[in-house]
Amino acid sequence: MQTTEIRQVAAELVQLLGPTDWAIGGSFLLQSYGIEAQARDLDLVCTLERFEQFKTLLGRYAQLLPVSLHPIYRSQGFARFDKNGLVIELMAGIQVLKDQGLQAFEFQPEKTSWQQDLPLMQLSDWLELYQLFERPKRVAQLQRYLNEMPHTIKDE
């Protein structure tokens, strides 16, 4: 799917879900900063309180896909959708099973950064998530980018 099509779907999601309690992360976020050449999907993170409402709204917009239990991902809310070949994943209450037990990531909607009328998560939050998800290539890629950025941009 082309970047313009993914951006169009993202813009439609702003209309569908409203401007609060969710943000876009993953490969689309990385592409927005020029870190990744092409987004593969849309990863949405939302508050646990709004998860069921957003899941219902997305279910009217796109086809709900079956999800099987992951060996280590234990998010309190997770749903996957298909919109014309684009996979949209909605996550809330993100938790990962580690040796020490469950480790959680707390989504803070007030940290959302609006760019080109789209709600984007902070890169530092995705660095934390990629570490939690044990994605070493993404961690290294993001750390390189953040280390090269001027300090003022890193701490928005």
mmCIF file with all atom_site columns, C-alpha atoms in Angstrom:
data_model
loop_
_atom_site.group_PDB
_atom_site.id
_atom_site.type_symbol
_atom_site.label_atom_id
_atom_site.label_alt_id
_atom_site.label_comp_id
_atom_site.label_asym_id
_atom_site.label_entity_id
_atom_site.label_seq_id
_atom_site.pdbx_PDB_ins_code
_atom_site.Cartn_x
_atom_site.Cartn_y
_atom_site.Cartn_z
_atom_site.occupancy
_atom_site.B_iso_or_equiv
_atom_site.pdbx_formal_charge
_atom_site.auth_seq_id
_atom_site.auth_comp_id
_atom_site.auth_asym_id
_atom_site.auth_atom_id
_atom_site.pdbx_PDB_model_num
ATOM 1   C CA . MET A 1 1   ? 0.000   0.000   0.000  1.00 0.00 ? 1   MET A CA 1
ATOM 2   C CA . GLN A 1 2   ? 1.308   3.441   -0.931 1.00 0.00 ? 2   GLN A CA 1
ATOM 3   C CA . THR A 1 3   ? 2.252   6.044   1.680  1.00 0.00 ? 3   THR A CA 1
ATOM 4   C CA . THR A 1 4   ? -0.476  8.414   0.501  1.00 0.00 ? 4   THR A CA 1
ATOM 5   C CA . GLU A 1 5   ? -3.089  5.666   0.966  1.00 0.00 ? 5   GLU A CA 1
ATOM 6   C CA . ILE A 1 6   ? -1.887  4.872   4.488  1.00 0.00 ? 6   ILE A CA 1
ATOM 7   C CA . ARG A 1 7   ? -1.877  8.590   5.331  1.00 0.00 ? 7   ARG A CA 1
ATOM 8   C CA . GLN A 1 8   ? -5.437  8.832   3.963  1.00 0.00 ? 8   GLN A CA 1
ATOM 9   C CA . VAL A 1 9   ? -6.575  5.959   6.197  1.00 0.00 ? 9   VAL A CA 1
ATOM 10  C CA . ALA A 1 10  ? -4.834  7.616   9.160  1.00 0.00 ? 10  ALA A CA 1
ATOM 11  C CA . ALA A 1 11  ? -6.672  10.880  8.413  1.00 0.00 ? 11  ALA A CA 1
ATOM 12  C CA . GLU A 1 12  ? -9.967  8.979   8.216  1.00 0.00 ? 12  GLU A CA 1
ATOM 13  C CA . LEU A 1 13  ? -9.206  7.437   11.618 1.00 0.00 ? 13  LEU A CA 1
ATOM 14  C CA . VAL A 1 14  ? -8.867  10.916  13.144 1.00 0.00 ? 14  VAL A CA 1
ATOM 15  C CA . GLN A 1 15  ? -12.410 11.611  11.913 1.00 0.00 ? 15  GLN A CA 1
ATOM 16  C CA . LEU A 1 16  ? -13.657 8.221   13.116 1.00 0.00 ? 16  LEU A CA 1
ATOM 17  C CA . LEU A 1 17  ? -12.027 8.060   16.556 1.00 0.00 ? 17  LEU A CA 1
ATOM 18  C CA . GLY A 1 18  ? -11.762 11.743  17.374 1.00 0.00 ? 18  GLY A CA 1
ATOM 19  C CA . PRO A 1 19  ? -8.661  13.680  18.387 1.00 0.00 ? 19  PRO A CA 1
ATOM 20  C CA . THR A 1 20  ? -8.000  12.255  21.884 1.00 0.00 ? 20  THR A CA 1
ATOM 21  C CA . ASP A 1 21  ? -7.014  9.127   23.805 1.00 0.00 ? 21  ASP A CA 1
ATOM 22  C CA . TRP A 1 22  ? -5.101  7.449   20.964 1.00 0.00 ? 22  TRP A CA 1
ATOM 23  C CA . ALA A 1 23  ? -2.033  7.964   18.782 1.00 0.00 ? 23  ALA A CA 1
ATOM 24  C CA . ILE A 1 24  ? -0.152  6.349   15.917 1.00 0.00 ? 24  ILE A CA 1
ATOM 25  C CA . GLY A 1 25  ? 3.138   4.520   16.422 1.00 0.00 ? 25  GLY A CA 1
ATOM 26  C CA . GLY A 1 26  ? 5.090   1.752   14.713 1.00 0.00 ? 26  GLY A CA 1
ATOM 27  C CA . SER A 1 27  ? 6.402   1.893   11.157 1.00 0.00 ? 27  SER A CA 1
ATOM 28  C CA . PHE A 1 28  ? 4.122   4.819   10.206 1.00 0.00 ? 28  PHE A CA 1
ATOM 29  C CA . LEU A 1 29  ? 5.617   6.874   13.037 1.00 0.00 ? 29  LEU A CA 1
ATOM 30  C CA . LEU A 1 30  ? 9.129   5.953   11.902 1.00 0.00 ? 30  LEU A CA 1
ATOM 31  C CA . GLN A 1 31  ? 8.268   6.824   8.311  1.00 0.00 ? 31  GLN A CA 1
ATOM 32  C CA . SER A 1 32  ? 6.899   10.209  9.444  1.00 0.00 ? 32  SER A CA 1
ATOM 33  C CA . TYR A 1 33  ? 10.369  11.033  10.779 1.00 0.00 ? 33  TYR A CA 1
ATOM 34  C CA . GLY A 1 34  ? 12.164  9.656   7.722  1.00 0.00 ? 34  GLY A CA 1
ATOM 35  C CA . ILE A 1 35  ? 13.597  6.737   9.730  1.00 0.00 ? 35  ILE A CA 1
ATOM 36  C CA . GLU A 1 36  ? 11.735  4.113   7.722  1.00 0.00 ? 36  GLU A CA 1
ATOM 37  C CA . ALA A 1 37  ? 11.186  4.323   3.954  1.00 0.00 ? 37  ALA A CA 1
ATOM 38  C CA . GLN A 1 38  ? 7.724   2.749   3.913  1.00 0.00 ? 38  GLN A CA 1
ATOM 39  C CA . ALA A 1 39  ? 5.082   2.077   6.568  1.00 0.00 ? 39  ALA A CA 1
ATOM 40  C CA . ARG A 1 40  ? 3.776   -1.472  6.479  1.00 0.00 ? 40  ARG A CA 1
ATOM 41  C CA . ASP A 1 41  ? 0.740   -1.033  8.706  1.00 0.00 ? 41  ASP A CA 1
ATOM 42  C CA . LEU A 1 42  ? -0.909  1.312   11.187 1.00 0.00 ? 42  LEU A CA 1
ATOM 43  C CA . ASP A 1 43  ? -0.239  0.693   14.870 1.00 0.00 ? 43  ASP A CA 1
ATOM 44  C CA . LEU A 1 44  ? -2.642  2.560   17.126 1.00 0.00 ? 44  LEU A CA 1
ATOM 45  C CA . VAL A 1 45  ? -2.200  2.806   20.871 1.00 0.00 ? 45  VAL A CA 1
ATOM 46  C CA . CYS A 1 46  ? -5.124  3.999   22.972 1.00 0.00 ? 46  CYS A CA 1
ATOM 47  C CA . THR A 1 47  ? -6.212  4.288   26.565 1.00 0.00 ? 47  THR A CA 1
ATOM 48  C CA . LEU A 1 48  ? -7.693  1.174   28.123 1.00 0.00 ? 48  LEU A CA 1
ATOM 49  C CA . GLU A 1 49  ? -10.849 3.128   28.960 1.00 0.00 ? 49  GLU A CA 1
ATOM 50  C CA . ARG A 1 50  ? -11.554 3.822   25.284 1.00 0.00 ? 50  ARG A CA 1
ATOM 51  C CA . PHE A 1 51  ? -10.361 0.491   23.821 1.00 0.00 ? 51  PHE A CA 1
ATOM 52  C CA . GLU A 1 52  ? -13.767 -1.191  23.463 1.00 0.00 ? 52  GLU A CA 1
ATOM 53  C CA . GLN A 1 53  ? -15.352 1.943   21.987 1.00 0.00 ? 53  GLN A CA 1
ATOM 54  C CA . PHE A 1 54  ? -12.509 2.338   19.459 1.00 0.00 ? 54  PHE A CA 1
ATOM 55  C CA . LYS A 1 55  ? -12.620 -1.384  18.637 1.00 0.00 ? 55  LYS A CA 1
ATOM 56  C CA . THR A 1 56  ? -16.341 -1.087  17.861 1.00 0.00 ? 56  THR A CA 1
ATOM 57  C CA . LEU A 1 57  ? -15.815 2.000   15.686 1.00 0.00 ? 57  LEU A CA 1
ATOM 58  C CA . LEU A 1 58  ? -12.927 0.369   13.824 1.00 0.00 ? 58  LEU A CA 1
ATOM 59  C CA . GLY A 1 59  ? -15.033 -2.762  13.338 1.00 0.00 ? 59  GLY A CA 1
ATOM 60  C CA . ARG A 1 60  ? -17.522 -0.666  11.363 1.00 0.00 ? 60  ARG A CA 1
ATOM 61  C CA . TYR A 1 61  ? -14.720 0.917   9.312  1.00 0.00 ? 61  TYR A CA 1
ATOM 62  C CA . ALA A 1 62  ? -12.560 -2.141  8.594  1.00 0.00 ? 62  ALA A CA 1
ATOM 63  C CA . GLN A 1 63  ? -12.804 -5.912  8.800  1.00 0.00 ? 63  GLN A CA 1
ATOM 64  C CA . LEU A 1 64  ? -11.966 -7.382  12.212 1.00 0.00 ? 64  LEU A CA 1
ATOM 65  C CA . LEU A 1 65  ? -9.319  -10.092 11.840 1.00 0.00 ? 65  LEU A CA 1
ATOM 66  C CA . PRO A 1 66  ? -8.872  -13.107 14.111 1.00 0.00 ? 66  PRO A CA 1
ATOM 67  C CA . VAL A 1 67  ? -6.018  -12.850 16.608 1.00 0.00 ? 67  VAL A CA 1
ATOM 68  C CA . SER A 1 68  ? -4.281  -15.796 18.225 1.00 0.00 ? 68  SER A CA 1
ATOM 69  C CA . LEU A 1 69  ? -2.653  -15.686 21.647 1.00 0.00 ? 69  LEU A CA 1
ATOM 70  C CA . HIS A 1 70  ? 0.973   -14.509 21.452 1.00 0.00 ? 70  HIS A CA 1
ATOM 71  C CA . PRO A 1 71  ? 3.589   -16.305 23.597 1.00 0.00 ? 71  PRO A CA 1
ATOM 72  C CA . ILE A 1 72  ? 4.764   -13.129 25.376 1.00 0.00 ? 72  ILE A CA 1
ATOM 73  C CA . TYR A 1 73  ? 2.448   -10.229 24.440 1.00 0.00 ? 73  TYR A CA 1
ATOM 74  C CA . ARG A 1 74  ? -0.247  -9.869  27.091 1.00 0.00 ? 74  ARG A CA 1
ATOM 75  C CA . SER A 1 75  ? -1.858  -6.515  26.309 1.00 0.00 ? 75  SER A CA 1
ATOM 76  C CA . GLN A 1 76  ? -5.185  -5.979  28.033 1.00 0.00 ? 76  GLN A CA 1
ATOM 77  C CA . GLY A 1 77  ? -6.666  -4.819  24.743 1.00 0.00 ? 77  GLY A CA 1
ATOM 78  C CA . PHE A 1 78  ? -5.576  -5.919  21.278 1.00 0.00 ? 78  PHE A CA 1
ATOM 79  C CA . ALA A 1 79  ? -7.448  -6.067  17.971 1.00 0.00 ? 79  ALA A CA 1
ATOM 80  C CA . ARG A 1 80  ? -6.370  -6.358  14.339 1.00 0.00 ? 80  ARG A CA 1
ATOM 81  C CA . PHE A 1 81  ? -8.298  -5.043  11.344 1.00 0.00 ? 81  PHE A CA 1
ATOM 82  C CA . ASP A 1 82  ? -7.946  -5.065  7.562  1.00 0.00 ? 82  ASP A CA 1
ATOM 83  C CA . LYS A 1 83  ? -8.816  -1.995  5.495  1.00 0.00 ? 83  LYS A CA 1
ATOM 84  C CA . ASN A 1 84  ? -8.312  -2.741  1.792  1.00 0.00 ? 84  ASN A CA 1
ATOM 85  C CA . GLY A 1 85  ? -5.137  -4.725  2.487  1.00 0.00 ? 85  GLY A CA 1
ATOM 86  C CA . LEU A 1 86  ? -3.792  -2.386  5.166  1.00 0.00 ? 86  LEU A CA 1
ATOM 87  C CA . VAL A 1 87  ? -3.475  -3.985  8.600  1.00 0.00 ? 87  VAL A CA 1
ATOM 88  C CA . ILE A 1 88  ? -4.518  -1.744  11.488 1.00 0.00 ? 88  ILE A CA 1
ATOM 89  C CA . GLU A 1 89  ? -3.626  -2.880  15.003 1.00 0.00 ? 89  GLU A CA 1
ATOM 90  C CA . LEU A 1 90  ? -5.250  -1.336  18.075 1.00 0.00 ? 90  LEU A CA 1
ATOM 91  C CA . MET A 1 91  ? -3.480  -1.803  21.405 1.00 0.00 ? 91  MET A CA 1
ATOM 92  C CA . ALA A 1 92  ? -4.236  -0.753  24.974 1.00 0.00 ? 92  ALA A CA 1
ATOM 93  C CA . GLY A 1 93  ? -2.839  -1.727  28.343 1.00 0.00 ? 93  GLY A CA 1
ATOM 94  C CA . ILE A 1 94  ? 0.337   -3.017  26.674 1.00 0.00 ? 94  ILE A CA 1
ATOM 95  C CA . GLN A 1 95  ? 2.061   -5.728  28.702 1.00 0.00 ? 95  GLN A CA 1
ATOM 96  C CA . VAL A 1 96  ? 4.796   -8.218  27.878 1.00 0.00 ? 96  VAL A CA 1
ATOM 97  C CA . LEU A 1 97  ? 5.612   -11.409 29.766 1.00 0.00 ? 97  LEU A CA 1
ATOM 98  C CA . LYS A 1 98  ? 9.255   -11.356 30.877 1.00 0.00 ? 98  LYS A CA 1
ATOM 99  C CA . ASP A 1 99  ? 11.291  -13.565 33.225 1.00 0.00 ? 99  ASP A CA 1
ATOM 100 C CA . GLN A 1 100 ? 10.517  -11.116 36.039 1.00 0.00 ? 100 GLN A CA 1
ATOM 101 C CA . GLY A 1 101 ? 6.765   -11.233 35.294 1.00 0.00 ? 101 GLY A CA 1
ATOM 102 C CA . LEU A 1 102 ? 4.580   -8.828  33.368 1.00 0.00 ? 102 LEU A CA 1
ATOM 103 C CA . GLN A 1 103 ? 6.176   -5.546  32.260 1.00 0.00 ? 103 GLN A CA 1
ATOM 104 C CA . ALA A 1 104 ? 3.785   -2.803  31.243 1.00 0.00 ? 104 ALA A CA 1
ATOM 105 C CA . PHE A 1 105 ? 3.932   0.304   29.077 1.00 0.00 ? 105 PHE A CA 1
ATOM 106 C CA . GLU A 1 106 ? 1.665   3.149   30.097 1.00 0.00 ? 106 GLU A CA 1
ATOM 107 C CA . PHE A 1 107 ? 0.285   5.155   27.191 1.00 0.00 ? 107 PHE A CA 1
ATOM 108 C CA . GLN A 1 108 ? 0.073   8.858   28.043 1.00 0.00 ? 108 GLN A CA 1
ATOM 109 C CA . PRO A 1 109 ? -2.222  10.597  25.541 1.00 0.00 ? 109 PRO A CA 1
ATOM 110 C CA . GLU A 1 110 ? -1.027  14.039  26.675 1.00 0.00 ? 110 GLU A CA 1
ATOM 111 C CA . LYS A 1 111 ? 2.381   13.244  25.105 1.00 0.00 ? 111 LYS A CA 1
ATOM 112 C CA . THR A 1 112 ? 0.791   12.923  21.651 1.00 0.00 ? 112 THR A CA 1
ATOM 113 C CA . SER A 1 113 ? 2.426   15.127  19.031 1.00 0.00 ? 113 SER A CA 1
ATOM 114 C CA . TRP A 1 114 ? 0.186   16.401  16.208 1.00 0.00 ? 114 TRP A CA 1
ATOM 115 C CA . GLN A 1 115 ? 1.990   16.511  12.874 1.00 0.00 ? 115 GLN A CA 1
ATOM 116 C CA . GLN A 1 116 ? 0.258   17.091  9.538  1.00 0.00 ? 116 GLN A CA 1
ATOM 117 C CA . ASP A 1 117 ? -3.093  16.704  11.362 1.00 0.00 ? 117 ASP A CA 1
ATOM 118 C CA . LEU A 1 118 ? -2.208  13.227  12.641 1.00 0.00 ? 118 LEU A CA 1
ATOM 119 C CA . PRO A 1 119 ? -1.688  12.196  16.295 1.00 0.00 ? 119 PRO A CA 1
ATOM 120 C CA . LEU A 1 120 ? 1.780   10.667  16.608 1.00 0.00 ? 120 LEU A CA 1
ATOM 121 C CA . MET A 1 121 ? 3.351   9.009   19.614 1.00 0.00 ? 121 MET A CA 1
ATOM 122 C CA . GLN A 1 122 ? 6.757   10.112  20.879 1.00 0.00 ? 122 GLN A CA 1
ATOM 123 C CA . LEU A 1 123 ? 9.731   8.319   19.347 1.00 0.00 ? 123 LEU A CA 1
ATOM 124 C CA . SER A 1 124 ? 11.076  7.729   22.867 1.00 0.00 ? 124 SER A CA 1
ATOM 125 C CA . ASP A 1 125 ? 7.884   5.803   23.715 1.00 0.00 ? 125 ASP A CA 1
ATOM 126 C CA . TRP A 1 126 ? 8.407   3.541   20.699 1.00 0.00 ? 126 TRP A CA 1
ATOM 127 C CA . LEU A 1 127 ? 12.016  3.015   21.711 1.00 0.00 ? 127 LEU A CA 1
ATOM 128 C CA . GLU A 1 128 ? 10.661  1.793   25.064 1.00 0.00 ? 128 GLU A CA 1
ATOM 129 C CA . LEU A 1 129 ? 8.067   -0.399  23.311 1.00 0.00 ? 129 LEU A CA 1
ATOM 130 C CA . TYR A 1 130 ? 10.601  -1.911  20.909 1.00 0.00 ? 130 TYR A CA 1
ATOM 131 C CA . GLN A 1 131 ? 12.805  -2.731  23.918 1.00 0.00 ? 131 GLN A CA 1
ATOM 132 C CA . LEU A 1 132 ? 9.808   -4.294  25.663 1.00 0.00 ? 132 LEU A CA 1
ATOM 133 C CA . PHE A 1 133 ? 8.871   -6.252  22.493 1.00 0.00 ? 133 PHE A CA 1
ATOM 134 C CA . GLU A 1 134 ? 12.507  -7.428  22.150 1.00 0.00 ? 134 GLU A CA 1
ATOM 135 C CA . ARG A 1 135 ? 13.023  -5.949  18.690 1.00 0.00 ? 135 ARG A CA 1
ATOM 136 C CA . PRO A 1 136 ? 16.824  -5.278  18.743 1.00 0.00 ? 136 PRO A CA 1
ATOM 137 C CA . LYS A 1 137 ? 17.075  -4.034  15.130 1.00 0.00 ? 137 LYS A CA 1
ATOM 138 C CA . ARG A 1 138 ? 14.324  -1.454  15.728 1.00 0.00 ? 138 ARG A CA 1
ATOM 139 C CA . VAL A 1 139 ? 15.902  -0.454  19.056 1.00 0.00 ? 139 VAL A CA 1
ATOM 140 C CA . ALA A 1 140 ? 19.289  0.117   17.368 1.00 0.00 ? 140 ALA A CA 1
ATOM 141 C CA . GLN A 1 141 ? 17.670  1.968   14.445 1.00 0.00 ? 141 GLN A CA 1
ATOM 142 C CA . LEU A 1 142 ? 15.743  4.299   16.756 1.00 0.00 ? 142 LEU A CA 1
ATOM 143 C CA . GLN A 1 143 ? 18.641  4.846   19.159 1.00 0.00 ? 143 GLN A CA 1
ATOM 144 C CA . ARG A 1 144 ? 20.877  5.873   16.222 1.00 0.00 ? 144 ARG A CA 1
ATOM 145 C CA . TYR A 1 145 ? 18.261  8.350   15.025 1.00 0.00 ? 145 TYR A CA 1
ATOM 146 C CA . LEU A 1 146 ? 17.611  9.811   18.495 1.00 0.00 ? 146 LEU A CA 1
ATOM 147 C CA . ASN A 1 147 ? 21.349  10.154  19.164 1.00 0.00 ? 147 ASN A CA 1
ATOM 148 C CA . GLU A 1 148 ? 21.789  12.097  15.914 1.00 0.00 ? 148 GLU A CA 1
ATOM 149 C CA . MET A 1 149 ? 18.862  14.459  16.590 1.00 0.00 ? 149 MET A CA 1
ATOM 150 C CA . PRO A 1 150 ? 19.408  17.920  18.079 1.00 0.00 ? 150 PRO A CA 1
ATOM 151 C CA . HIS A 1 151 ? 18.694  17.761  21.819 1.00 0.00 ? 151 HIS A CA 1
ATOM 152 C CA . THR A 1 152 ? 15.772  20.186  21.696 1.00 0.00 ? 152 THR A CA 1
ATOM 153 C CA . ILE A 1 153 ? 13.727  17.946  19.394 1.00 0.00 ? 153 ILE A CA 1
ATOM 154 C CA . LYS A 1 154 ? 14.272  14.793  21.473 1.00 0.00 ? 154 LYS A CA 1
ATOM 155 C CA . ASP A 1 155 ? 12.528  16.179  24.533 1.00 0.00 ? 155 ASP A CA 1
ATOM 156 C CA . GLU A 1 156 ? 9.398   17.665  22.973 1.00 0.00 ? 156 GLU A CA 1
#
